[in-house]
Amino acid sequence: MIIASFNLNSIRARMPILLEWLQDARPDLVCLQETKVVDSGFPELEIQASGYEVIFRGEKAYNGVAILSRHQNRNRPPQWEDGSEETRLIRARIGGIHIVNTYVPQGVHPLSGKFRYKLDFLQSLYAFFDSAFSPDTPLVWAGDFNIAPSPEDVYAPEVFAGSVGFHPDEHAILDRFRKWGFTDLFRLHNRGRDEYTFFDYTIRNAVKRKMGWRIDHIWGTRPVADISKRAWIDLRPRLLKRPSDHAPVLVEIKI
DNA sequence: ATGGTCGTTGGACGA
């Protein structure tokens, strides 16, 4: 079973790339972020025609999340757990595995109220995990975390130290998630640097120049980590015409 | 070509 996370930066603008990538990579479960569309405008029929069930929650212009599941899997309706008006969290259960897909606020600047909101969002999410699940639960947390966990995950860690996305307060919260029981499944299977999921549009040839950030993640509790076989980033969609600024990250689970 | 690019909007804002 292959699980993927992909920030699309608008699902409507990205349909050609999404559909081609689904056919190509054939993931079993896909967590999407930044769909940027209200539910009445979500391209549900096209997704279904490509072989996936889908659940989604979006709003006008901003945010928006969805979970795709290949037709042979069972799905269940989304439940909201963060109490937010924003559409940043959606969850499902596929077989015995729980999936939580989040679009964590970007944070803008460490001195801004939006950074405080980002930290609060993560603290609420931690409380949700702690109340709704046990570390023994087969649980996947996937999405755009908007945080690069370690110096290997930013192309210029000395430049960006203390910046939003690579800030000690963010790292302290991620450490809490680790202590609770989560493992970064990509990092479990990959040691190298220069492996990124986000490349700023304003940096020309950023992928080729390896100027990116690893801010999209698939984390799992121990039961999931124990059956994970490999994890990788698929840069191909980022290299196409009119790409998202993110590339998908994938994990293969023995199930 | 000299402060960069997208997407959603319908003038900025978010990223």
CSV table of N, CA and C in Angstrom, one decimal, chain A residues 104-162:
chain,number,residue,atom,x,y,z
A,104,VAL,N,-1.0,22.6,7.8
A,104,VAL,CA,-0.6,23.5,9.0
A,104,VAL,C,-0.4,24.9,8.5
A,105,PRO,N,-0.8,25.9,9.3
A,105,PRO,CA,-0.7,27.3,8.8
A,105,PRO,C,0.8,27.6,8.5
A,106,GLN,N,1.0,28.5,7.6
A,106,GLN,CA,2.4,28.8,7.1
A,106,GLN,C,3.2,29.6,8.2
A,107,GLY,N,2.5,30.5,8.8
A,107,GLY,CA,3.1,31.3,9.9
A,107,GLY,C,3.7,32.6,9.6
A,108,VAL,N,4.0,32.9,8.3
A,108,VAL,CA,4.4,34.2,7.8
A,108,VAL,C,5.7,34.7,8.4
A,109,HIS,N,5.7,35.0,9.7
A,109,HIS,CA,6.9,35.6,10.3
A,109,HIS,C,6.9,35.2,11.8
A,110,PRO,N,8.0,34.9,12.4
A,110,PRO,CA,8.0,34.6,13.9
A,110,PRO,C,7.4,35.6,14.8
A,111,LEU,N,7.4,36.9,14.4
A,111,LEU,CA,6.9,37.9,15.3
A,111,LEU,C,5.4,38.2,15.0
A,112,SER,N,4.8,37.5,14.0
A,112,SER,CA,3.4,37.8,13.6
A,112,SER,C,2.4,37.0,14.4
A,113,GLY,N,1.2,37.5,14.5
A,113,GLY,CA,0.2,36.7,15.1
A,113,GLY,C,-0.1,35.4,14.4
A,114,LYS,N,0.2,35.4,13.1
A,114,LYS,CA,0.0,34.2,12.4
A,114,LYS,C,0.9,33.1,12.8
A,115,PHE,N,2.1,33.5,13.3
A,115,PHE,CA,3.0,32.4,13.8
A,115,PHE,C,2.5,31.8,15.1
A,116,ARG,N,1.9,32.7,15.9
A,116,ARG,CA,1.3,32.2,17.1
A,116,ARG,C,0.2,31.3,16.8
A,117,TYR,N,-0.6,31.6,15.8
A,117,TYR,CA,-1.7,30.8,15.3
A,117,TYR,C,-1.2,29.4,14.9
A,118,LYS,N,-0.1,29.4,14.2
A,118,LYS,CA,0.5,28.2,13.7
A,118,LYS,C,0.9,27.3,14.9
A,119,LEU,N,1.6,27.9,15.9
A,119,LEU,CA,1.9,27.1,17.1
A,119,LEU,C,0.7,26.6,17.8
A,120,ASP,N,-0.3,27.5,17.9
A,120,ASP,CA,-1.5,27.1,18.6
A,120,ASP,C,-2.2,25.9,17.9
A,121,PHE,N,-2.2,26.0,16.5
A,121,PHE,CA,-2.8,24.9,15.7
A,121,PHE,C,-2.1,23.6,16.0
A,122,LEU,N,-0.8,23.7,16.1
A,122,LEU,CA,0.0,22.4,16.4
A,122,LEU,C,-0.3,21.9,17.8
A,123,GLN,N,-0.4,22.8,18.7
A,123,GLN,CA,-0.7,22.4,20.1
A,123,GLN,C,-2.1,21.7,20.2
A,124,SER,N,-3.0,22.3,19.5
A,124,SER,CA,-4.4,21.7,19.5
A,124,SER,C,-4.4,20.4,18.8
A,125,LEU,N,-3.6,20.3,17.7
A,125,LEU,CA,-3.5,19.0,17.0
A,125,LEU,C,-2.9,17.9,17.9
A,126,TYR,N,-1.8,18.3,18.7
A,126,TYR,CA,-1.2,17.4,19.7
A,126,TYR,C,-2.3,16.9,20.7
A,127,ALA,N,-3.0,17.8,21.2
A,127,ALA,CA,-4.1,17.5,22.2
A,127,ALA,C,-5.1,16.5,21.5
A,128,PHE,N,-5.4,16.8,20.3
A,128,PHE,CA,-6.4,15.9,19.5
A,128,PHE,C,-5.8,14.5,19.4
A,129,PHE,N,-4.5,14.4,19.0
A,129,PHE,CA,-3.9,13.0,18.9
A,129,PHE,C,-3.9,12.3,20.2
A,130,ASP,N,-3.6,13.1,21.3
A,130,ASP,CA,-3.4,12.5,22.6
A,130,ASP,C,-4.7,12.0,23.1
A,131,SER,N,-5.8,12.7,22.8
A,131,SER,CA,-7.1,12.3,23.3
A,131,SER,C,-7.8,11.3,22.4
A,132,ALA,N,-7.6,11.3,21.1
A,132,ALA,CA,-8.3,10.5,20.2
A,132,ALA,C,-7.6,9.1,19.9
A,133,PHE,N,-6.3,9.1,20.1
A,133,PHE,CA,-5.5,7.9,19.7
A,133,PHE,C,-4.5,7.6,20.8
A,134,SER,N,-4.0,6.4,20.7
A,134,SER,CA,-2.9,5.9,21.5
A,134,SER,C,-1.7,5.8,20.6
A,135,PRO,N,-0.5,5.9,21.1
A,135,PRO,CA,0.7,5.6,20.3
A,135,PRO,C,0.7,4.2,19.7
A,136,ASP,N,-0.1,3.3,20.3
A,136,ASP,CA,-0.2,1.9,19.8
A,136,ASP,C,-1.2,1.8,18.7
A,137,THR,N,-1.9,2.9,18.4
A,137,THR,CA,-2.9,2.8,17.3
A,137,THR,C,-2.1,2.9,16.0
A,138,PRO,N,-2.5,2.1,14.9
A,138,PRO,CA,-1.9,2.4,13.6
A,138,PRO,C,-2.4,3.7,13.1
A,139,LEU,N,-1.6,4.7,13.1
A,139,LEU,CA,-2.0,6.1,12.8
A,139,LEU,C,-1.0,6.7,11.9
A,140,VAL,N,-1.5,7.4,10.9
A,140,VAL,CA,-0.6,8.2,10.0
A,140,VAL,C,-1.0,9.6,10.1
A,141,TRP,N,0.0,10.5,10.2
A,141,TRP,CA,-0.2,11.9,10.2
A,141,TRP,C,0.5,12.4,9.0
A,142,ALA,N,-0.2,12.9,8.0
A,142,ALA,CA,0.4,13.3,6.7
A,142,ALA,C,-0.1,14.8,6.4
A,143,GLY,N,0.7,15.4,5.6
A,143,GLY,CA,0.3,16.7,5.1
A,143,GLY,C,1.5,17.7,5.0
A,144,ASP,N,1.0,18.9,4.7
A,144,ASP,CA,2.0,20.0,4.7
A,144,ASP,C,2.1,20.6,6.1
A,145,PHE,N,3.2,20.2,6.7
A,145,PHE,CA,3.5,20.7,8.1
A,145,PHE,C,4.0,22.1,8.1
A,146,ASN,N,4.5,22.6,7.0
A,146,ASN,CA,5.1,23.9,6.9
A,146,ASN,C,6.3,24.0,7.9
A,147,ILE,N,7.0,22.9,8.2
A,147,ILE,CA,8.2,22.9,9.1
A,147,ILE,C,9.2,21.9,8.5
A,148,ALA,N,10.4,22.4,8.3
A,148,ALA,CA,11.5,21.6,8.0
A,148,ALA,C,12.1,21.1,9.4
A,149,PRO,N,12.1,19.8,9.7
A,149,PRO,CA,12.5,19.4,11.0
A,149,PRO,C,14.0,19.6,11.4
A,150,SER,N,14.9,19.4,10.4
A,150,SER,CA,16.3,19.4,10.7
A,150,SER,C,17.1,20.2,9.7
A,151,PRO,N,18.4,20.5,10.0
A,151,PRO,CA,19.2,21.3,9.1
A,151,PRO,C,19.3,20.6,7.7
A,152,GLU,N,19.3,19.2,7.7
A,152,GLU,CA,19.3,18.5,6.4
A,152,GLU,C,18.1,18.8,5.5
A,153,ASP,N,17.1,19.4,6.1
A,153,ASP,CA,15.8,19.6,5.4
A,153,ASP,C,15.6,20.9,4.9
A,154,VAL,N,16.7,21.8,4.9
A,154,VAL,CA,16.6,23.1,4.3
A,154,VAL,C,17.9,23.3,3.5
A,155,TYR,N,17.8,24.0,2.4
A,155,TYR,CA,19.0,24.1,1.6
A,155,TYR,C,20.0,25.1,2.1
A,156,ALA,N,19.6,26.0,3.0
A,156,ALA,CA,20.6,26.9,3.6
A,156,ALA,C,20.2,27.1,5.1
A,157,PRO,N,20.5,26.0,5.9
A,157,PRO,CA,20.0,26.1,7.3
A,157,PRO,C,20.7,27.3,8.1
A,158,GLU,N,21.9,27.7,7.7
A,158,GLU,CA,22.5,28.8,8.5
A,158,GLU,C,21.8,30.1,8.2
A,159,VAL,N,21.3,30.2,6.9
A,159,VAL,CA,20.6,31.4,6.5
A,159,VAL,C,19.2,31.5,7.2
A,160,PHE,N,18.5,30.3,7.2
A,160,PHE,CA,17.1,30.3,7.6
A,160,PHE,C,16.9,29.9,9.1
A,161,ALA,N,18.0,29.8,9.8
A,161,ALA,CA,17.9,29.5,11.3
A,161,ALA,C,17.0,30.6,11.9
A,162,GLY,N,15.9,30.1,12.6
A,162,GLY,CA,15.1,31.1,13.3
A,162,GLY,C,14.0,31.7,12.4
